PDB file of C-alpha atoms and ligand atoms in Angstrom:
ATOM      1  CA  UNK Q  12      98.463 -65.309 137.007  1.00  0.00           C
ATOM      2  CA  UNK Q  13      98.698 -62.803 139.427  1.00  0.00           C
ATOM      3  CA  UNK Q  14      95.239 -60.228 139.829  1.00  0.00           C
ATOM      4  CA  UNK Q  15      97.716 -57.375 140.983  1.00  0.00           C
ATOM      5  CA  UNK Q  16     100.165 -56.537 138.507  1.00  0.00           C
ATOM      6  CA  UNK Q  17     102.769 -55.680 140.843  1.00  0.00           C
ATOM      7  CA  UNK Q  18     103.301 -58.697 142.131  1.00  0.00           C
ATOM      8  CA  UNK Q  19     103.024 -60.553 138.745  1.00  0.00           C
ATOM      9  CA  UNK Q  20     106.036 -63.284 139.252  1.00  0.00           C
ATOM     10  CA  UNK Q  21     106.175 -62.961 143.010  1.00  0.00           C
ATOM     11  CA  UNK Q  22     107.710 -66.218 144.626  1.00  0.00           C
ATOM     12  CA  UNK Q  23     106.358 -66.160 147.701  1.00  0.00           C
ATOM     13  CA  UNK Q  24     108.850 -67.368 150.512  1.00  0.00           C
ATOM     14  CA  UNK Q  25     109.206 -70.980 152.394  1.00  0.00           C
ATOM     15  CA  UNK Q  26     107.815 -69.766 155.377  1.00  0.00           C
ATOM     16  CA  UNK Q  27     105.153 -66.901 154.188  1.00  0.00           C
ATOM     17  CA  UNK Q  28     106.493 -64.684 156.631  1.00  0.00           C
ATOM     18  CA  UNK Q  29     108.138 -61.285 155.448  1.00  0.00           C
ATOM     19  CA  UNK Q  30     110.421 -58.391 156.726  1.00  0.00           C
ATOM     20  CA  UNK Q  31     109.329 -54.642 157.624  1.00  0.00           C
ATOM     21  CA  UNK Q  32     110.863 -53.599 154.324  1.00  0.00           C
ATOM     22  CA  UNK Q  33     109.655 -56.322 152.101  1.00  0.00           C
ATOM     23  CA  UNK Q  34     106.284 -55.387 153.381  1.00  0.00           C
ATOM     24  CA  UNK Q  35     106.024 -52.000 153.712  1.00  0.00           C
ATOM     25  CA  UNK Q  36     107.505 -52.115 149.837  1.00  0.00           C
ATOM     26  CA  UNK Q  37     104.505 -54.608 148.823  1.00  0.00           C
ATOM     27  CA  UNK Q  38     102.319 -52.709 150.756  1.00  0.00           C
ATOM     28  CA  UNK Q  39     103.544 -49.882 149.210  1.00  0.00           C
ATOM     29  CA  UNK Q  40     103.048 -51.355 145.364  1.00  0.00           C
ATOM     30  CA  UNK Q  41      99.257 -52.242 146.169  1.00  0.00           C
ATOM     31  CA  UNK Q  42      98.417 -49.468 147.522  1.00  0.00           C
ATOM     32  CA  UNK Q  43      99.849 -47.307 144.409  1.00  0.00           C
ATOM     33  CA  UNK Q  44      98.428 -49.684 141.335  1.00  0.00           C
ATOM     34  CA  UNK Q  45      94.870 -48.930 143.528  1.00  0.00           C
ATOM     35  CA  UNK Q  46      95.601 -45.561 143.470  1.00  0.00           C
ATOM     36  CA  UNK Q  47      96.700 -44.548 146.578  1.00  0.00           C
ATOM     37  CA  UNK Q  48     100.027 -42.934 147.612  1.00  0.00           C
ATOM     38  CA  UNK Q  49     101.297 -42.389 151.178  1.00  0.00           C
ATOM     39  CA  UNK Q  50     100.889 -38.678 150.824  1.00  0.00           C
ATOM     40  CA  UNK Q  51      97.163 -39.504 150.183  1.00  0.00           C
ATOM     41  CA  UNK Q  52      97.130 -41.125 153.673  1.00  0.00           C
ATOM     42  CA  UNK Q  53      99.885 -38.803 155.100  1.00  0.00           C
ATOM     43  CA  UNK Q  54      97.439 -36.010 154.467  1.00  0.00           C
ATOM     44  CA  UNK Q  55      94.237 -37.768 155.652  1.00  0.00           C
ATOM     45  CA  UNK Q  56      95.654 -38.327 158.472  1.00  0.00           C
ATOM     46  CA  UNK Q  57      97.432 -35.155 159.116  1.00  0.00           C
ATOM     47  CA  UNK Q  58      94.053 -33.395 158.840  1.00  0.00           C
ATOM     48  CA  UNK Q  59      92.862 -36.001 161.574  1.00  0.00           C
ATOM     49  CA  UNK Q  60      95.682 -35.181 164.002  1.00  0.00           C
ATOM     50  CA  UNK Q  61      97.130 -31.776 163.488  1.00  0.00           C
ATOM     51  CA  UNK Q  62      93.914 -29.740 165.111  1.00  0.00           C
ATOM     52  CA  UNK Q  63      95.528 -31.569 168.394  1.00  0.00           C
ATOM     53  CA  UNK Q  64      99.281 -31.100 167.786  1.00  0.00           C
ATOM     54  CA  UNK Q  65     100.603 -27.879 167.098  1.00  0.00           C
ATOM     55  CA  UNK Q  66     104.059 -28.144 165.606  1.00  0.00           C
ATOM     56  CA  UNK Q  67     102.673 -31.622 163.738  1.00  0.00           C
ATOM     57  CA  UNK Q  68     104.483 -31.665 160.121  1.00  0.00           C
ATOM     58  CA  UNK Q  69     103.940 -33.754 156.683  1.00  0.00           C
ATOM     59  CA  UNK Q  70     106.834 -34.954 157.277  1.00  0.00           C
ATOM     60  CA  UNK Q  71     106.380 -36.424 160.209  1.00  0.00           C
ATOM     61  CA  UNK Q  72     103.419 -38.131 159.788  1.00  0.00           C
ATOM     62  CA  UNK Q  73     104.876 -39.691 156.144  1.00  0.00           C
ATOM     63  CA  UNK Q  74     107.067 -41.136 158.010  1.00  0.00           C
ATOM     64  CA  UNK Q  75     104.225 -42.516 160.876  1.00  0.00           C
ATOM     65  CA  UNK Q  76     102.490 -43.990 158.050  1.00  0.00           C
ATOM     66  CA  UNK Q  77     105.634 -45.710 156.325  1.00  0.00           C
ATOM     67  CA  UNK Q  78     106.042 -47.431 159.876  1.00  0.00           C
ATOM     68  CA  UNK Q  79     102.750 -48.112 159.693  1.00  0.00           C
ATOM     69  CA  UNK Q  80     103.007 -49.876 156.548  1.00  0.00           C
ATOM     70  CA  UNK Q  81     105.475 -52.303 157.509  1.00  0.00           C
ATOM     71  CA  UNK Q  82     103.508 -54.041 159.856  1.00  0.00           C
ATOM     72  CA  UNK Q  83     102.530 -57.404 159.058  1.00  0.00           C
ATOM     73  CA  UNK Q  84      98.732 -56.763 160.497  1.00  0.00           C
ATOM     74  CA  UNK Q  85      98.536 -54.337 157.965  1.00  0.00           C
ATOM     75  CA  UNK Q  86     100.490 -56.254 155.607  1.00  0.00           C
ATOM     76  CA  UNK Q  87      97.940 -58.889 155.748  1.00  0.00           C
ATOM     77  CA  UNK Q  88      94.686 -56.367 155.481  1.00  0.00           C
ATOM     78  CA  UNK Q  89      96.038 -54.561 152.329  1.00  0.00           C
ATOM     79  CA  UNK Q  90      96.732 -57.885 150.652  1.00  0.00           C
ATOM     80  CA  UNK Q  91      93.689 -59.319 151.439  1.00  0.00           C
ATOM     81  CA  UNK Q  92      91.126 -55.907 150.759  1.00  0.00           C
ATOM     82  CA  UNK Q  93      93.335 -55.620 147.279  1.00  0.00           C
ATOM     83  CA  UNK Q  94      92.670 -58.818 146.183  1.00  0.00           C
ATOM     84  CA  UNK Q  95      88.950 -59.220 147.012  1.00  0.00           C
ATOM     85  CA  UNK Q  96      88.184 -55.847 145.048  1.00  0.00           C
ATOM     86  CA  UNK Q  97      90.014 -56.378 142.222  1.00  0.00           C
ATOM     87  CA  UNK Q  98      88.880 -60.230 142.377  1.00  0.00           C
ATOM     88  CA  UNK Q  99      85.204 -58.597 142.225  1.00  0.00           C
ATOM     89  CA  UNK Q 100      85.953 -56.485 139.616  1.00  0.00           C
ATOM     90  CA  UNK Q 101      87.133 -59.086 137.503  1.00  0.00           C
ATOM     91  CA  UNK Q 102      83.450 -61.014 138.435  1.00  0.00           C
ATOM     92  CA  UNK Q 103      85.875 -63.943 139.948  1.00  0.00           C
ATOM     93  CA  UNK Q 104      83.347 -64.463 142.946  1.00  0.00           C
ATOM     94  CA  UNK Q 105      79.908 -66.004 142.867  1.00  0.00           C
ATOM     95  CA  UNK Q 106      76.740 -63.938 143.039  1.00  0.00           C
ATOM     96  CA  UNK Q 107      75.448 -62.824 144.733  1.00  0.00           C
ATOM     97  CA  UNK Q 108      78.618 -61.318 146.708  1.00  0.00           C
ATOM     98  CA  UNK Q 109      80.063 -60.438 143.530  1.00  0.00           C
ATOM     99  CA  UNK Q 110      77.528 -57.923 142.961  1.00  0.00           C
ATOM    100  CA  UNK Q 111      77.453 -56.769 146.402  1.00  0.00           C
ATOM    101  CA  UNK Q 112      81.648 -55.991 146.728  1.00  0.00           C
ATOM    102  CA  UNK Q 113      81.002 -54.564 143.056  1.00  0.00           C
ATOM    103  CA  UNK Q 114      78.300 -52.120 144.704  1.00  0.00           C
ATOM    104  CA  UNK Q 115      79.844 -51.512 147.778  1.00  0.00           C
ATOM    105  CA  UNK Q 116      76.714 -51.949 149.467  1.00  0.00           C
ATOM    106  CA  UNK Q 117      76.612 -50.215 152.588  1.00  0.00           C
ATOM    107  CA  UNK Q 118      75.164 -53.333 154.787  1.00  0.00           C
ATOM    108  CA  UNK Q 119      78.163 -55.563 153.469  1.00  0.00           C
ATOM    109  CA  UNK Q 120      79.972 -54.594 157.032  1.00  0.00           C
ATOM    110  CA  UNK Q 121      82.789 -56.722 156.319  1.00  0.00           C
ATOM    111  CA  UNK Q 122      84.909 -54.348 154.721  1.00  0.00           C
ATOM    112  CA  UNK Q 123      84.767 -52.005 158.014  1.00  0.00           C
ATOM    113  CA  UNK Q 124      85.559 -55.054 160.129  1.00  0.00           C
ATOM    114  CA  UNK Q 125      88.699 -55.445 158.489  1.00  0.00           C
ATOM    115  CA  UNK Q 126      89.703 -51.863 159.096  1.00  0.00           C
ATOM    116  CA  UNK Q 127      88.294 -52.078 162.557  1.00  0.00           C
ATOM    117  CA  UNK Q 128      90.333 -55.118 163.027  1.00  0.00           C
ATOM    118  CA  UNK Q 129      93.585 -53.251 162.872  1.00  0.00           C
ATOM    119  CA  UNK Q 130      92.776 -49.341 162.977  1.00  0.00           C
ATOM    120  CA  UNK Q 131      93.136 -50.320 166.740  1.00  0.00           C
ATOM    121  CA  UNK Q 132      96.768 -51.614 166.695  1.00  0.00           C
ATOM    122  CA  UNK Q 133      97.807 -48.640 168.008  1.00  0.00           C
ATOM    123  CA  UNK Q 134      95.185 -47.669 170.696  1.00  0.00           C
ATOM    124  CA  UNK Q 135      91.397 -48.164 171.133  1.00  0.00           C
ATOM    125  CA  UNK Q 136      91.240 -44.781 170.151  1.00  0.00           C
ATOM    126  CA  UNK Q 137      92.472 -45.322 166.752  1.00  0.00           C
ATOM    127  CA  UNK Q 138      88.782 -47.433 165.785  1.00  0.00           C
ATOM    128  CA  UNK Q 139      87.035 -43.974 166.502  1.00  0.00           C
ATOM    129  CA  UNK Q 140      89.401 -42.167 164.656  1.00  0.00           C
ATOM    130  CA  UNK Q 141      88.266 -44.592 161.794  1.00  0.00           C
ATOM    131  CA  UNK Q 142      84.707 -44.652 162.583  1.00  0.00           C
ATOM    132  CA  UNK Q 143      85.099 -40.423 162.128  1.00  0.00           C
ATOM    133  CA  UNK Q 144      86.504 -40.892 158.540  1.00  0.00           C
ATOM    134  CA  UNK Q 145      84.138 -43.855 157.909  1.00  0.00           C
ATOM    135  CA  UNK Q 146      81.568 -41.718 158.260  1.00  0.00           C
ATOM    136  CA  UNK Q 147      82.846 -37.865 157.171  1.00  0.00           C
ATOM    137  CA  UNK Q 148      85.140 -39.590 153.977  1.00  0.00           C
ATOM    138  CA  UNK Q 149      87.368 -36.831 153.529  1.00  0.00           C
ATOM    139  CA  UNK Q 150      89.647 -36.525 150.610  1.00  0.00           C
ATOM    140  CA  UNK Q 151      90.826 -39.608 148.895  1.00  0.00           C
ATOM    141  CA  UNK Q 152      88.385 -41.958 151.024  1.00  0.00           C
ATOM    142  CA  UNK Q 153      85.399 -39.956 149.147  1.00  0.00           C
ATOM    143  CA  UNK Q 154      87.509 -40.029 145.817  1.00  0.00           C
ATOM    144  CA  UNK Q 155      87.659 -43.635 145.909  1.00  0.00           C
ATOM    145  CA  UNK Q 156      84.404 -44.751 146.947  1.00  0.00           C
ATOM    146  CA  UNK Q 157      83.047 -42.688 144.158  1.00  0.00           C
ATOM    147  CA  UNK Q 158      85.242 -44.222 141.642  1.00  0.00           C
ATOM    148  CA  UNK Q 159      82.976 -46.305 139.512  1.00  0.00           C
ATOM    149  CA  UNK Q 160      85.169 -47.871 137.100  1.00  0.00           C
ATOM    150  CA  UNK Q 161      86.782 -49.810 140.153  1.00  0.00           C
ATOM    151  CA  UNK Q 162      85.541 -51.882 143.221  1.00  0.00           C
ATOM    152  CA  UNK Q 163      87.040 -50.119 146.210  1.00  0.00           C
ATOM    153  CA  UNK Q 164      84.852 -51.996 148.478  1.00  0.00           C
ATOM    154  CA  UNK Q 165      87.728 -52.301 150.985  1.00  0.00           C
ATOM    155  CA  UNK Q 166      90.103 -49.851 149.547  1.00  0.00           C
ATOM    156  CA  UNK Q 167      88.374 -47.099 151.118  1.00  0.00           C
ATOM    157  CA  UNK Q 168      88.053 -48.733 154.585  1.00  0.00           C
ATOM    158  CA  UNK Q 169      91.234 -49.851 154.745  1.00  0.00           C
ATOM    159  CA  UNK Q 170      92.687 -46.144 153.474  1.00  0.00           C
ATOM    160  CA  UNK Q 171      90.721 -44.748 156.683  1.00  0.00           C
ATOM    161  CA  UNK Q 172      92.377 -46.858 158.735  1.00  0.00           C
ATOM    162  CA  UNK Q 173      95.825 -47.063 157.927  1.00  0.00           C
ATOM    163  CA  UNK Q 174      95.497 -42.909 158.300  1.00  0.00           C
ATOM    164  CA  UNK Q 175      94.035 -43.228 161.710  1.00  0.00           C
ATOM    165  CA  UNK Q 176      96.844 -45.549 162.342  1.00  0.00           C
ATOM    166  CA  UNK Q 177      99.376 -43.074 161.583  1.00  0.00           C
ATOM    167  CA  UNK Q 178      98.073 -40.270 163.548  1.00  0.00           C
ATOM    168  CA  UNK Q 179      97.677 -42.198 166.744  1.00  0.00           C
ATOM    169  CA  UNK Q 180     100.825 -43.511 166.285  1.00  0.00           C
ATOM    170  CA  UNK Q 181     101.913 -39.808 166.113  1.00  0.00           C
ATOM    171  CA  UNK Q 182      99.826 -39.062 169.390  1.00  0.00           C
ATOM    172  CA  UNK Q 183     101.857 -41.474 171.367  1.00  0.00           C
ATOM    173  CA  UNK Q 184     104.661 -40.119 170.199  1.00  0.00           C
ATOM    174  CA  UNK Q 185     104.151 -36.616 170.748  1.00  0.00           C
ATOM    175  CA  UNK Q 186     102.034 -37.814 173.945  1.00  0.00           C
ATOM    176  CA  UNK Q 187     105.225 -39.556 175.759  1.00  0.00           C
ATOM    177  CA  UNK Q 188     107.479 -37.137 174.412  1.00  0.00           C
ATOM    178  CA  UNK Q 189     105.594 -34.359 176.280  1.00  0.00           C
ATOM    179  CA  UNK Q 190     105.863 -36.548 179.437  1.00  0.00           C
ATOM    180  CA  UNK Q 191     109.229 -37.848 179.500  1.00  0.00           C
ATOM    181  CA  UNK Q 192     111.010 -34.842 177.432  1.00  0.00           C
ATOM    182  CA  UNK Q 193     112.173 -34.789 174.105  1.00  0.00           C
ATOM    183  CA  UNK Q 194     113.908 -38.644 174.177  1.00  0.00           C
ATOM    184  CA  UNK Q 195     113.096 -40.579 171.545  1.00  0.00           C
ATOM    185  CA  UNK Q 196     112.143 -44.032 171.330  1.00  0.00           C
ATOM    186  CA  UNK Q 197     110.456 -46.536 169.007  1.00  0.00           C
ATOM    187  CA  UNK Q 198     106.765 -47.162 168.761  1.00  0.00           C
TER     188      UNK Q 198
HETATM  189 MG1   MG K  30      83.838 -49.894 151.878  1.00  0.00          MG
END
């Protein structure tokens, strides 16, 4: 049995290793059955980035966090943060850390770490762009830590930093593009 019903029936491959697509779709799936769509992020983190840049669009930072999401880093934090709250919510863990995911209690700390440990993939600066919407939970970060039907005890964290993932991302761009002129390149 699977907990997430998306991937109910997933054969998982030889060597556990996955393309950009197959993980940014996965990633993708999660995300959605928890409730969260990459407009929620595209927004969160438009609203982090766009008081900097002045022609930033939607658009283009939908399609920062889509790169985003087919990373394996943060194909591998989304999986894991998934699992553990829905594991909790199903009272699959022993207490008392089933109680405290269930509770989100805000000494827990590990649910941060696992944010912190990739909201930085992109530049230092992206773990205080997380820290910021740690602490000010804007939008759908406030919507799901105030859900209390579910255990978004990494959800939220996790949220925050795959949005200040996609706007730093969207800084370098805009950053080098500035510099070198309008040539475009991967990042
Ligand atoms: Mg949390």
């Amino acid at each position: 049995m699977s907990l997430l019903k998306c991937l109910e029936g997933f054969v998982p491959s030889e060597s556990g290793v996955y393309s950009e697509d197959e993980m940014r779709d996965i990633n993708i799936k999660i995300l959605n059955e928890r409730g969260v769509t990459v407009e929620d992020i595209a927004q969160l983190a438009y609203s982090t980035q766009s008081k900097y840049l002045d022609n930033l669009t939607i658009e283009e930072m939908k399609e920062s966090v889509l790169d985003v999401l087919g990373k394996r880093d943060q194909f591998h934090a989304i999986l894991l943060a998934a699992n553990v709250d829905v594991a909790a919510e199903n009272n699959l863990f022993s207490e008392p850390l089933n109680s405290i995911l269930n509770k989100d209690l805000g000494l827990f700390g590990l649910d941060e770490a696992i944010a912190l440990s990739i909201a930085g993939n992109y530049g230092t600066i992206g773990q205080t762009n997380f820290g910021f919407l740690d602490v000010s939970k804007p939008g759908k970060i406030n919507i799901l830590q105030n859900n209390k039907k579910r255990c978004n005890c990494f959800l939220d964290d996790i949220v925050g930093a795959l949005a200040a993932l996609s706007a730093v991302r969207v800084a370098q761009k805009h950053a080098i593009r500035q510099a070198m002129g309008q040539i475009d390149f991967d990042f």
